[in-house]
Tab-separated table of C-alpha atoms in Angstrom:
chain	number	residue	atom	x	y	z
A	26	UNK	CA	-122.485	61.941	73.203
A	27	UNK	CA	-118.834	60.736	72.967
A	28	UNK	CA	-117.848	57.159	72.686
A	29	UNK	CA	-115.688	56.739	76.472
A	30	UNK	CA	-113.934	53.791	77.126
A	31	UNK	CA	-114.274	51.268	79.700
A	32	UNK	CA	-110.969	52.315	82.167
A	33	UNK	CA	-111.420	49.484	83.703
A	34	UNK	CA	-110.963	47.661	80.746
A	35	UNK	CA	-108.220	49.349	79.498
A	36	UNK	CA	-106.316	48.629	83.143
A	37	UNK	CA	-106.769	44.681	82.930
A	38	UNK	CA	-103.094	44.117	81.582
A	39	UNK	CA	-102.003	46.501	84.220
A	40	UNK	CA	-104.122	44.500	86.826
A	41	UNK	CA	-102.282	41.169	85.560
A	42	UNK	CA	-98.897	42.615	85.416
A	43	UNK	CA	-98.832	43.858	88.501
A	44	UNK	CA	-100.216	41.067	90.576
A	45	UNK	CA	-97.201	38.964	89.197
A	46	UNK	CA	-94.659	41.682	90.210
A	47	UNK	CA	-96.240	41.868	93.788
A	48	UNK	CA	-96.052	37.805	93.684
A	49	UNK	CA	-92.289	38.208	92.450
A	50	UNK	CA	-91.531	40.481	95.457
A	51	UNK	CA	-93.358	37.840	97.902
A	52	UNK	CA	-91.885	35.444	96.821
A	53	UNK	CA	-88.789	37.045	97.876
A	54	UNK	CA	-89.360	39.094	100.760
A	55	UNK	CA	-92.485	36.932	102.369
A	56	UNK	CA	-93.954	34.763	101.155
A	57	UNK	CA	-96.616	34.385	103.208
A	58	UNK	CA	-98.039	37.374	102.057
A	59	UNK	CA	-99.952	35.225	99.003
A	60	UNK	CA	-101.985	32.037	99.593
A	61	UNK	CA	-102.566	30.059	95.970
A	62	UNK	CA	-105.873	28.974	97.412
A	63	UNK	CA	-106.732	32.837	98.417
A	64	UNK	CA	-105.713	34.200	95.235
A	65	UNK	CA	-107.414	32.166	93.203
A	66	UNK	CA	-110.410	32.737	94.745
A	67	UNK	CA	-110.102	36.114	94.885
A	68	UNK	CA	-109.519	35.988	90.945
A	69	UNK	CA	-112.416	33.904	90.436
A	70	UNK	CA	-114.369	36.301	92.297
A	71	UNK	CA	-112.910	38.769	90.339
A	72	UNK	CA	-114.156	36.775	86.861
A	73	UNK	CA	-117.582	35.856	88.189
A	74	UNK	CA	-118.094	39.923	89.178
A	75	UNK	CA	-117.248	40.851	85.431
A	76	UNK	CA	-119.754	38.428	84.436
A	77	UNK	CA	-122.440	40.007	86.767
A	78	UNK	CA	-121.282	42.986	85.481
A	79	UNK	CA	-122.210	42.334	82.160
A	80	UNK	CA	-125.934	41.473	82.725
A	81	UNK	CA	-126.842	43.458	84.438
A	82	UNK	CA	-125.015	46.879	82.956
A	83	UNK	CA	-127.507	47.290	80.340
A	84	UNK	CA	-130.228	47.305	82.833
A	85	UNK	CA	-128.128	50.171	85.267
A	86	UNK	CA	-127.244	51.915	82.448
A	87	UNK	CA	-130.913	51.814	81.183
A	88	UNK	CA	-132.253	53.322	84.732
A	89	UNK	CA	-129.515	56.045	84.732
A	90	UNK	CA	-130.446	57.113	80.954
A	91	UNK	CA	-134.463	57.243	82.476
A	92	UNK	CA	-133.258	58.874	85.941
A	93	UNK	CA	-131.469	61.543	83.639
A	94	UNK	CA	-134.451	63.113	82.025
A	95	UNK	CA	-135.321	64.262	85.201
A	96	UNK	CA	-132.294	66.245	85.728
A	97	UNK	CA	-132.061	69.366	87.290
A	98	UNK	CA	-128.904	71.212	84.337
A	99	UNK	CA	-127.876	70.331	81.468
A	100	UNK	CA	-124.099	69.263	81.698
A	101	UNK	CA	-122.274	68.995	78.760
A	102	UNK	CA	-118.787	66.803	78.246
A	103	UNK	CA	-117.031	69.871	79.038
A	104	UNK	CA	-113.259	69.202	80.642
A	105	UNK	CA	-114.054	70.539	83.810
A	106	UNK	CA	-117.571	68.653	84.234
A	107	UNK	CA	-115.456	65.533	83.934
A	108	UNK	CA	-113.562	66.630	87.184
A	109	UNK	CA	-116.361	67.517	89.090
A	110	UNK	CA	-118.098	64.689	87.848
A	111	UNK	CA	-115.128	62.960	89.513
A	112	UNK	CA	-114.905	64.394	92.478
A	113	UNK	CA	-118.814	63.650	93.690
A	114	UNK	CA	-118.981	60.597	92.300
A	115	UNK	CA	-116.192	59.561	94.679
A	116	UNK	CA	-117.808	61.426	97.422
A	117	UNK	CA	-121.314	59.145	96.068
A	118	UNK	CA	-118.740	56.231	96.846
A	119	UNK	CA	-118.179	57.346	100.287
A	120	UNK	CA	-121.366	57.438	101.051
A	121	UNK	CA	-122.382	53.942	99.474
A	122	UNK	CA	-119.197	52.501	101.218
A	123	UNK	CA	-119.762	53.484	104.526
A	124	UNK	CA	-123.601	52.172	104.070
A	125	UNK	CA	-122.258	49.012	102.995
A	126	UNK	CA	-120.251	48.629	106.317
A	127	UNK	CA	-122.977	50.024	108.511
A	128	UNK	CA	-126.361	48.255	106.898
A	129	UNK	CA	-126.759	44.377	106.418
A	130	UNK	CA	-128.269	44.224	103.437
A	131	UNK	CA	-125.414	45.938	101.062
A	132	UNK	CA	-122.913	44.696	103.705
A	133	UNK	CA	-124.400	41.047	102.513
A	134	UNK	CA	-122.792	42.129	98.993
A	135	UNK	CA	-119.711	44.188	99.850
A	136	UNK	CA	-118.666	41.614	102.676
A	137	UNK	CA	-116.920	39.394	99.377
A	138	UNK	CA	-114.291	42.192	98.927
A	139	UNK	CA	-112.963	41.568	102.928
A	140	UNK	CA	-113.279	38.430	103.307
A	141	UNK	CA	-109.590	37.653	101.846
A	142	UNK	CA	-107.506	37.223	105.273
A	143	UNK	CA	-104.507	38.254	102.980
A	144	UNK	CA	-103.595	41.952	101.599
A	145	UNK	CA	-102.454	41.973	98.089
A	146	UNK	CA	-103.173	43.157	94.780
A	147	UNK	CA	-105.628	40.057	93.736
A	148	UNK	CA	-107.656	41.252	96.847
A	149	UNK	CA	-108.943	44.024	95.062
A	150	UNK	CA	-109.943	42.302	92.043
A	151	UNK	CA	-112.593	40.387	94.641
A	152	UNK	CA	-115.308	41.755	94.194
A	153	UNK	CA	-119.044	40.728	94.493
A	154	UNK	CA	-121.339	38.840	92.182
A	155	UNK	CA	-124.848	40.792	93.753
A	156	UNK	CA	-124.030	44.442	93.138
A	157	UNK	CA	-126.928	44.559	91.450
A	158	UNK	CA	-129.181	43.039	93.528
A	159	UNK	CA	-128.482	44.656	96.912
A	160	UNK	CA	-128.936	48.150	94.832
A	161	UNK	CA	-125.744	49.634	95.500
A	162	UNK	CA	-126.193	51.731	92.017
A	163	UNK	CA	-128.830	53.986	93.931
A	164	UNK	CA	-126.177	55.765	94.849
A	165	UNK	CA	-125.526	57.387	91.972
A	166	UNK	CA	-128.721	59.008	91.135
A	167	UNK	CA	-128.199	61.796	92.529
A	168	UNK	CA	-125.547	62.184	89.651
A	169	UNK	CA	-127.675	61.677	86.971
A	170	UNK	CA	-130.909	64.050	88.658
A	171	UNK	CA	-128.418	66.863	88.814
A	172	UNK	CA	-127.940	66.709	85.232
A	173	UNK	CA	-124.607	64.778	84.629
A	174	UNK	CA	-124.963	62.309	81.262
A	175	UNK	CA	-124.835	58.791	82.523
A	176	UNK	CA	-121.778	58.117	80.208
A	177	UNK	CA	-119.632	60.686	81.927
A	178	UNK	CA	-120.588	59.022	85.190
A	179	UNK	CA	-119.559	55.690	84.567
A	180	UNK	CA	-116.268	56.473	83.148
A	181	UNK	CA	-114.959	58.483	85.961
A	182	UNK	CA	-116.527	55.607	88.687
A	183	UNK	CA	-114.809	53.565	86.145
A	184	UNK	CA	-111.307	55.776	86.667
A	185	UNK	CA	-112.196	55.478	90.654
A	186	UNK	CA	-111.964	51.334	90.110
A	187	UNK	CA	-108.922	51.951	88.360
A	188	UNK	CA	-107.319	54.103	91.225
A	189	UNK	CA	-108.441	51.657	94.138
A	190	UNK	CA	-106.517	48.793	92.590
A	191	UNK	CA	-102.794	49.986	93.603
A	192	UNK	CA	-104.182	50.525	97.529
A	193	UNK	CA	-104.384	46.845	98.307
A	194	UNK	CA	-101.016	46.128	98.760
A	195	UNK	CA	-98.069	45.615	101.810
A	196	UNK	CA	-95.093	46.207	99.047
A	197	UNK	CA	-95.417	50.327	100.011
A	198	UNK	CA	-95.657	51.801	103.070
A	199	UNK	CA	-96.576	55.333	103.891
A	200	UNK	CA	-96.521	57.979	100.884
A	201	UNK	CA	-95.181	61.419	101.692
A	202	UNK	CA	-97.440	63.373	104.298
A	203	UNK	CA	-98.896	65.959	101.486
A	204	UNK	CA	-99.996	62.859	99.482
A	205	UNK	CA	-101.166	60.536	102.633
A	206	UNK	CA	-103.131	64.279	103.806
A	207	UNK	CA	-105.663	64.067	100.424
A	208	UNK	CA	-105.269	60.901	98.963
A	209	UNK	CA	-106.760	57.394	99.904
A	210	UNK	CA	-103.238	55.356	100.041
A	211	UNK	CA	-102.218	51.989	100.572
A	212	UNK	CA	-101.823	52.730	103.745
A	213	UNK	CA	-105.326	54.088	104.993
A	214	UNK	CA	-107.017	51.526	102.879
A	215	UNK	CA	-105.168	48.715	105.507
A	216	UNK	CA	-106.616	50.548	107.731
A	217	UNK	CA	-110.439	49.900	106.141
A	218	UNK	CA	-109.277	45.886	105.723
A	219	UNK	CA	-108.106	45.849	109.168
A	220	UNK	CA	-110.268	43.628	111.712
A	221	UNK	CA	-108.609	45.038	114.627
A	222	UNK	CA	-111.181	47.196	117.042
A	223	UNK	CA	-109.124	50.247	116.650
A	224	UNK	CA	-109.980	50.482	112.958
A	225	UNK	CA	-113.527	49.087	112.568
A	226	UNK	CA	-115.763	51.355	110.288
A	227	UNK	CA	-112.605	53.823	109.241
A	228	UNK	CA	-111.393	54.887	106.031
A	229	UNK	CA	-114.142	54.885	103.569
A	230	UNK	CA	-112.635	56.777	100.922
A	231	UNK	CA	-112.592	56.003	97.091
A	232	UNK	CA	-110.081	58.200	96.400
A	233	UNK	CA	-110.118	61.241	98.468
A	234	UNK	CA	-109.447	60.701	102.217
A	235	UNK	CA	-110.979	64.266	102.886
A	236	UNK	CA	-113.646	62.498	103.325
A	237	UNK	CA	-113.259	60.913	105.956
A	238	UNK	CA	-111.494	63.638	107.806
A	239	UNK	CA	-114.471	66.047	106.605
A	240	UNK	CA	-116.877	62.878	108.132
A	241	UNK	CA	-115.366	61.788	111.479
A	242	UNK	CA	-114.073	58.374	109.971
A	243	UNK	CA	-110.628	58.688	109.479
A	244	UNK	CA	-107.906	56.099	111.773
A	245	UNK	CA	-104.250	56.403	110.551
A	246	UNK	CA	-102.162	53.466	110.365
A	247	UNK	CA	-100.079	52.404	113.454
A	248	UNK	CA	-96.563	50.712	113.964
A	249	UNK	CA	-97.633	49.365	117.466
A	250	UNK	CA	-100.737	48.027	116.112
A	251	UNK	CA	-100.543	46.308	112.533
A	252	UNK	CA	-103.372	45.310	110.642
A	253	UNK	CA	-105.339	42.169	110.921
A	254	UNK	CA	-107.276	40.828	107.881
A	255	UNK	CA	-110.112	39.411	107.250
A	256	UNK	CA	-113.221	39.853	108.628
A	257	UNK	CA	-114.549	39.374	112.278
A	258	UNK	CA	-115.749	35.984	111.547
A	259	UNK	CA	-113.323	34.555	109.269
A	260	UNK	CA	-114.554	32.167	106.847
A	261	UNK	CA	-113.462	28.438	106.813
A	262	UNK	CA	-112.544	27.210	103.563
A	263	UNK	CA	-112.209	28.390	100.309
A	264	UNK	CA	-115.385	27.783	98.895
A	265	UNK	CA	-116.642	30.058	95.936
A	266	UNK	CA	-120.493	29.726	96.880
A	267	UNK	CA	-119.463	30.522	100.427
A	268	UNK	CA	-117.820	33.240	99.735
A	269	UNK	CA	-119.802	34.746	97.556
A	270	UNK	CA	-123.678	34.279	99.077
A	271	UNK	CA	-122.542	33.291	103.047
A	272	UNK	CA	-124.184	36.425	104.530
A	273	UNK	CA	-126.879	36.213	101.949
A	274	UNK	CA	-127.265	33.694	103.809
A	275	UNK	CA	-127.482	34.109	107.071
A	276	UNK	CA	-129.389	37.104	106.559
A	277	UNK	CA	-132.457	34.920	105.163
A	278	UNK	CA	-132.145	31.911	108.213
A	279	UNK	CA	-132.332	35.262	110.605
A	280	UNK	CA	-135.307	36.687	108.707
A	281	UNK	CA	-137.236	33.635	108.804
A	282	UNK	CA	-136.508	32.631	112.247
A	283	UNK	CA	-137.074	35.645	113.720
A	284	UNK	CA	-139.591	36.729	116.416
A	285	UNK	CA	-141.708	39.608	114.904
A	286	UNK	CA	-141.691	41.641	112.026
A	287	UNK	CA	-139.560	44.592	113.219
A	288	UNK	CA	-136.769	42.265	114.145
A	289	UNK	CA	-136.886	40.720	110.601
A	290	UNK	CA	-136.362	44.095	108.792
A	291	UNK	CA	-133.558	45.039	111.454
A	292	UNK	CA	-131.832	41.667	110.258
A	293	UNK	CA	-131.879	43.616	107.161
A	294	UNK	CA	-131.012	47.355	107.720
A	295	UNK	CA	-129.319	47.012	110.521
A	296	UNK	CA	-125.543	47.160	111.162
A	297	UNK	CA	-123.884	43.871	110.443
A	298	UNK	CA	-123.895	41.667	113.863
A	299	UNK	CA	-127.469	43.122	115.226
A	300	UNK	CA	-129.574	40.676	116.778
A	301	UNK	CA	-133.289	41.032	118.429
A	302	UNK	CA	-131.512	40.119	121.624
A	303	UNK	CA	-127.925	41.495	121.398
A	304	UNK	CA	-126.086	38.183	122.049
A	305	UNK	CA	-123.912	39.070	118.834
A	306	UNK	CA	-121.322	41.691	118.586
A	307	UNK	CA	-121.323	44.963	116.313
A	308	UNK	CA	-118.858	47.083	115.590
A	309	UNK	CA	-119.918	49.091	118.170
A	310	UNK	CA	-119.804	46.628	121.030
A	311	UNK	CA	-116.450	45.012	119.918
A	312	UNK	CA	-114.819	48.680	119.977
A	313	UNK	CA	-116.617	49.923	123.442
A	314	UNK	CA	-115.021	46.385	124.993
A	315	UNK	CA	-111.934	46.948	123.739
A	316	UNK	CA	-111.664	50.378	124.513
A	317	UNK	CA	-112.944	48.998	128.353
A	318	UNK	CA	-110.197	46.721	128.228
A	319	UNK	CA	-107.404	49.193	127.093
A	320	UNK	CA	-108.258	51.352	129.926
A	321	UNK	CA	-108.045	48.499	132.370
A	322	UNK	CA	-104.672	48.068	131.021
A	323	UNK	CA	-105.421	43.770	130.244
A	324	UNK	CA	-104.813	42.414	127.010
A	325	UNK	CA	-107.460	42.470	124.610
A	326	UNK	CA	-109.297	39.030	123.063
A	327	UNK	CA	-110.666	38.754	119.558
A	328	UNK	CA	-114.456	38.877	119.785
A	329	UNK	CA	-116.226	35.482	119.093
A	330	UNK	CA	-118.090	36.878	115.833
A	331	UNK	CA	-121.073	39.700	114.267
A	332	UNK	CA	-121.791	37.096	111.723
A	333	UNK	CA	-125.312	34.999	111.821
A	334	UNK	CA	-122.910	32.037	111.960
A	335	UNK	CA	-120.756	30.471	114.890
A	336	UNK	CA	-117.163	30.307	113.018
A	337	UNK	CA	-113.956	28.071	113.238
A	338	UNK	CA	-111.599	27.944	116.081
A	339	UNK	CA	-108.678	28.544	113.626
A	340	UNK	CA	-108.462	30.325	110.755
A	341	UNK	CA	-107.697	28.934	106.649
A	342	UNK	CA	-104.108	28.294	106.665
A	343	UNK	CA	-102.037	31.242	105.416
A	344	UNK	CA	-99.878	29.382	102.791
A	345	UNK	CA	-101.457	26.465	100.569
């Protein structure tokens, strides 16, 4: 087995330099793109995610090796297997990412990445501390069962993460049309991070936007509907612990107070915003109400919340 490096570790110096460069551009063109406290929260969440990854990495790799012994095919390390593994891993990422927005258990871990109301390169570093607990690694197990070596899968998964870093920016507008047709881009991913009703639950791609086009989840960015970032109920402050665990706390409270076992289960596996009495908004109800108002020609008002907690009237300050 070849000794493959971790692409993310190698890319860290470039990440730092690019964040600093974008901050300089933002200071010159639009200082509101960066909020120091928000950026610090993103960096600290990224640091905590790295520690969590180190602690859980051995367990995940051990599980991958155990599953790999039941493989259907013996796949080696020829260059073409790396290409196929990269494409299939990106498809697995699409399935995971879509599930992370449609199943509250997975969303509780993934919501951390969406909790910033800014969209810049530091947002790419805002990652979960609870990825192992939420079982997100299960989505890659089919690759090991097919026969792709664990080291190869983790290597191409690292490449996938490195690619996704650069698409978290507003500095880049739109790429050439042929590139936008196949690849995930800053424009496509701005849509994914937006809370505008038109953009909810769209553009789950990691590297190849073709998955969204194939499976009906693609939405193009529009100049007449600029993305608004964050989550439907934005966090009231920059508290690190709140950012890392708020949705897990919400699940625990909902399960504890649910009227029956069916509701308890649904509070964990139903889409974010589901409630046993229908009192909260899901992305479907938000979009349905928006469409009705669009057809009626009335102005759109932001919904109250799709979370388990009542939100503040105002967002955290944009500049600190």
